[in-house]
mmCIF file of C-alpha atoms in Angstrom:
data_model
loop_
_atom_site.group_PDB
_atom_site.id
_atom_site.type_symbol
_atom_site.label_atom_id
_atom_site.label_comp_id
_atom_site.label_asym_id
_atom_site.label_seq_id
_atom_site.Cartn_x
_atom_site.Cartn_y
_atom_site.Cartn_z
ATOM 1 C CA MET R 203 0.163 -0.085 -0.007
ATOM 2 C CA LEU R 204 2.712 2.463 0.857
ATOM 3 C CA LYS R 205 4.430 1.550 -2.364
ATOM 4 C CA VAL R 206 1.488 2.218 -4.329
ATOM 5 C CA PHE R 207 0.902 5.640 -2.329
ATOM 6 C CA LEU R 208 4.368 6.521 -2.866
ATOM 7 C CA LEU R 209 3.751 5.955 -6.787
ATOM 8 C CA PHE R 210 0.724 8.047 -7.009
ATOM 9 C CA PHE R 211 1.986 11.002 -4.535
ATOM 10 C CA THR R 212 5.230 11.205 -6.751
ATOM 11 C CA SER R 213 3.340 11.372 -10.000
ATOM 12 C CA PHE R 214 0.936 14.160 -8.759
ATOM 13 C CA ALA R 215 3.651 15.970 -7.431
ATOM 14 C CA ILE R 216 5.624 15.940 -10.654
ATOM 15 C CA THR R 217 2.650 16.871 -12.621
ATOM 16 C CA GLY R 218 1.459 19.684 -10.106
ATOM 17 C CA LEU R 219 4.947 20.824 -10.158
ATOM 18 C CA GLY R 220 5.111 21.274 -13.810
ATOM 19 C CA VAL R 221 1.934 22.972 -13.942
ATOM 20 C CA PHE R 222 2.903 25.342 -11.423
ATOM 21 C CA LEU R 223 6.428 26.563 -13.079
ATOM 22 C CA HIS R 224 4.626 26.663 -16.229
ATOM 23 C CA SER R 225 2.064 29.117 -15.057
ATOM 24 C CA ARG R 226 5.123 31.404 -14.027
ATOM 25 C CA ASN R 227 7.620 30.503 -16.667
ATOM 26 C CA LYS R 228 6.599 28.896 -20.039
ATOM 27 C CA ASN R 229 9.322 26.726 -21.740
ATOM 28 C CA ALA R 230 10.062 23.476 -23.018
ATOM 29 C CA PHE R 231 11.482 22.290 -19.508
ATOM 30 C CA THR R 232 7.727 22.910 -17.825
ATOM 31 C CA VAL R 233 6.106 21.387 -20.529
ATOM 32 C CA SER R 234 8.692 18.240 -20.499
ATOM 33 C CA LEU R 235 8.274 18.430 -16.766
ATOM 34 C CA THR R 236 4.177 18.128 -16.740
ATOM 35 C CA GLY R 237 4.266 15.575 -19.341
ATOM 36 C CA CYS R 238 6.674 13.344 -17.288
ATOM 37 C CA GLY R 239 4.106 13.751 -14.357
ATOM 38 C CA ILE R 240 1.131 13.067 -16.585
ATOM 39 C CA GLY R 241 2.731 9.739 -18.081
ATOM 40 C CA SER R 242 4.019 8.869 -14.550
ATOM 41 C CA ILE R 243 0.309 8.730 -13.162
ATOM 42 C CA PHE R 244 -0.642 6.448 -16.017
ATOM 43 C CA VAL R 245 2.203 4.209 -15.129
ATOM 44 C CA SER R 246 1.094 4.284 -11.655
ATOM 45 C CA ILE R 247 -2.446 3.301 -12.976
ATOM 46 C CA PHE R 248 -0.769 0.251 -15.297
ATOM 47 C CA VAL R 249 1.362 -0.691 -12.295
ATOM 48 C CA THR R 250 -1.241 -0.612 -9.426
ATOM 49 C CA HIS R 251 -3.344 -2.889 -11.555
ATOM 50 C CA LEU R 252 -0.879 -5.265 -13.212
ATOM 51 C CA TYR R 253 1.593 -5.626 -10.748
ATOM 52 C CA PHE R 254 0.311 -5.007 -7.471
ATOM 53 C CA GLY R 255 -3.338 -6.202 -8.304
ATOM 54 C CA MET R 256 -4.842 -3.988 -5.919
ATOM 55 C CA ILE R 257 -7.564 -2.220 -8.326
ATOM 56 C CA ASN R 258 -10.044 -4.513 -10.683
ATOM 57 C CA ASP R 259 -10.063 -4.346 -14.298
ATOM 58 C CA ILE R 260 -13.085 -1.707 -14.127
ATOM 59 C CA MET R 261 -11.610 0.647 -11.608
ATOM 60 C CA ALA R 262 -8.416 0.620 -13.734
ATOM 61 C CA PHE R 263 -10.352 1.507 -16.914
ATOM 62 C CA ALA R 264 -12.093 3.958 -15.430
ATOM 63 C CA MET R 265 -8.984 5.747 -13.813
ATOM 64 C CA ILE R 266 -7.405 5.635 -17.509
ATOM 65 C CA LEU R 267 -10.551 7.550 -19.077
ATOM 66 C CA LEU R 268 -10.117 10.055 -16.196
ATOM 67 C CA TRP R 269 -6.347 10.176 -16.713
ATOM 68 C CA GLY R 270 -7.333 10.733 -20.320
ATOM 69 C CA ILE R 271 -9.813 13.515 -19.509
ATOM 70 C CA ALA R 272 -7.356 15.152 -17.086
ATOM 71 C CA THR R 273 -4.546 14.736 -19.847
ATOM 72 C CA PHE R 274 -6.861 16.530 -22.291
ATOM 73 C CA PHE R 275 -7.643 19.553 -20.121
ATOM 74 C CA THR R 276 -3.961 20.003 -18.780
ATOM 75 C CA SER R 277 -2.870 20.067 -22.496
ATOM 76 C CA ARG R 278 -5.133 22.823 -23.270
ATOM 77 C CA LYS R 279 -4.513 24.636 -20.280
ATOM 78 C CA ILE R 280 -0.714 24.570 -20.881
ATOM 79 C CA ASP R 281 -1.422 25.029 -24.613
ATOM 80 C CA SER R 282 0.248 21.861 -25.612
ATOM 81 C CA LYS R 283 -0.678 19.294 -28.329
ATOM 82 C CA ALA R 284 2.392 17.495 -27.677
ATOM 83 C CA LEU R 285 1.424 16.198 -24.265
ATOM 84 C CA VAL R 286 -1.600 14.773 -25.708
ATOM 85 C CA TYR R 287 0.057 12.909 -28.471
ATOM 86 C CA ILE R 288 2.749 11.591 -26.268
ATOM 87 C CA ALA R 289 0.436 10.778 -23.236
ATOM 88 C CA HIS R 290 -1.713 8.713 -25.848
ATOM 89 C CA LEU R 291 1.477 7.325 -27.562
ATOM 90 C CA GLY R 292 2.340 5.932 -23.969
ATOM 91 C CA LEU R 293 -0.953 4.555 -23.556
ATOM 92 C CA ILE R 294 -0.608 2.514 -26.910
ATOM 93 C CA ILE R 295 2.798 1.161 -25.987
ATOM 94 C CA SER R 296 1.753 0.433 -22.127
ATOM 95 C CA THR R 297 -1.163 -1.592 -23.875
ATOM 96 C CA PHE R 298 1.303 -3.554 -25.884
ATOM 97 C CA LEU R 299 3.619 -4.378 -23.105
ATOM 98 C CA ALA R 300 0.707 -5.447 -21.442
ATOM 99 C CA ILE R 301 0.041 -7.814 -24.270
ATOM 100 C CA GLY R 302 3.402 -9.258 -24.551
ATOM 101 C CA TYR R 303 3.360 -9.511 -20.642
ATOM 102 C CA GLY R 304 0.210 -11.802 -20.964
ATOM 103 C CA GLN R 305 -1.852 -9.966 -18.709
ATOM 104 C CA VAL R 306 -4.499 -9.033 -21.527
ATOM 105 C CA ASP R 307 -5.088 -12.222 -23.481
ATOM 106 C CA ASP R 308 -8.611 -12.700 -22.335
ATOM 107 C CA LYS R 309 -9.684 -8.965 -22.577
ATOM 108 C CA LEU R 310 -7.729 -8.189 -25.857
ATOM 109 C CA ILE R 311 -11.348 -7.096 -27.366
ATOM 110 C CA GLU R 312 -11.979 -4.771 -24.360
ATOM 111 C CA ILE R 313 -8.395 -2.951 -24.587
ATOM 112 C CA ALA R 314 -8.782 -2.860 -28.545
ATOM 113 C CA VAL R 315 -12.397 -1.163 -27.956
ATOM 114 C CA TYR R 316 -11.176 0.920 -25.240
ATOM 115 C CA GLN R 317 -8.211 2.254 -27.315
#
């Protein structure tokens, strides 16, 4: 439980720091920091679901949906379409990794529709 808490805490801290710094000084570093934070939030959801098994499939899909919506609004707030493209590229890569890991063989249709 502590590892999962630290995963999410660090992810949200990096994202929040990126957004905060971007509001003060808009540059490539702050956009990159925000993007890293957003990506790490997704990885936190992914790891919590597949590795730790602490959330079920429906909760994981719901959290990824919320993550996608938050990514869209964050990218609009800091005016960066690159965040959306990079975030969804990470989502696709993570899905392929899950397929290769053997975690989604029985859920392949649901994941394809979700994508």
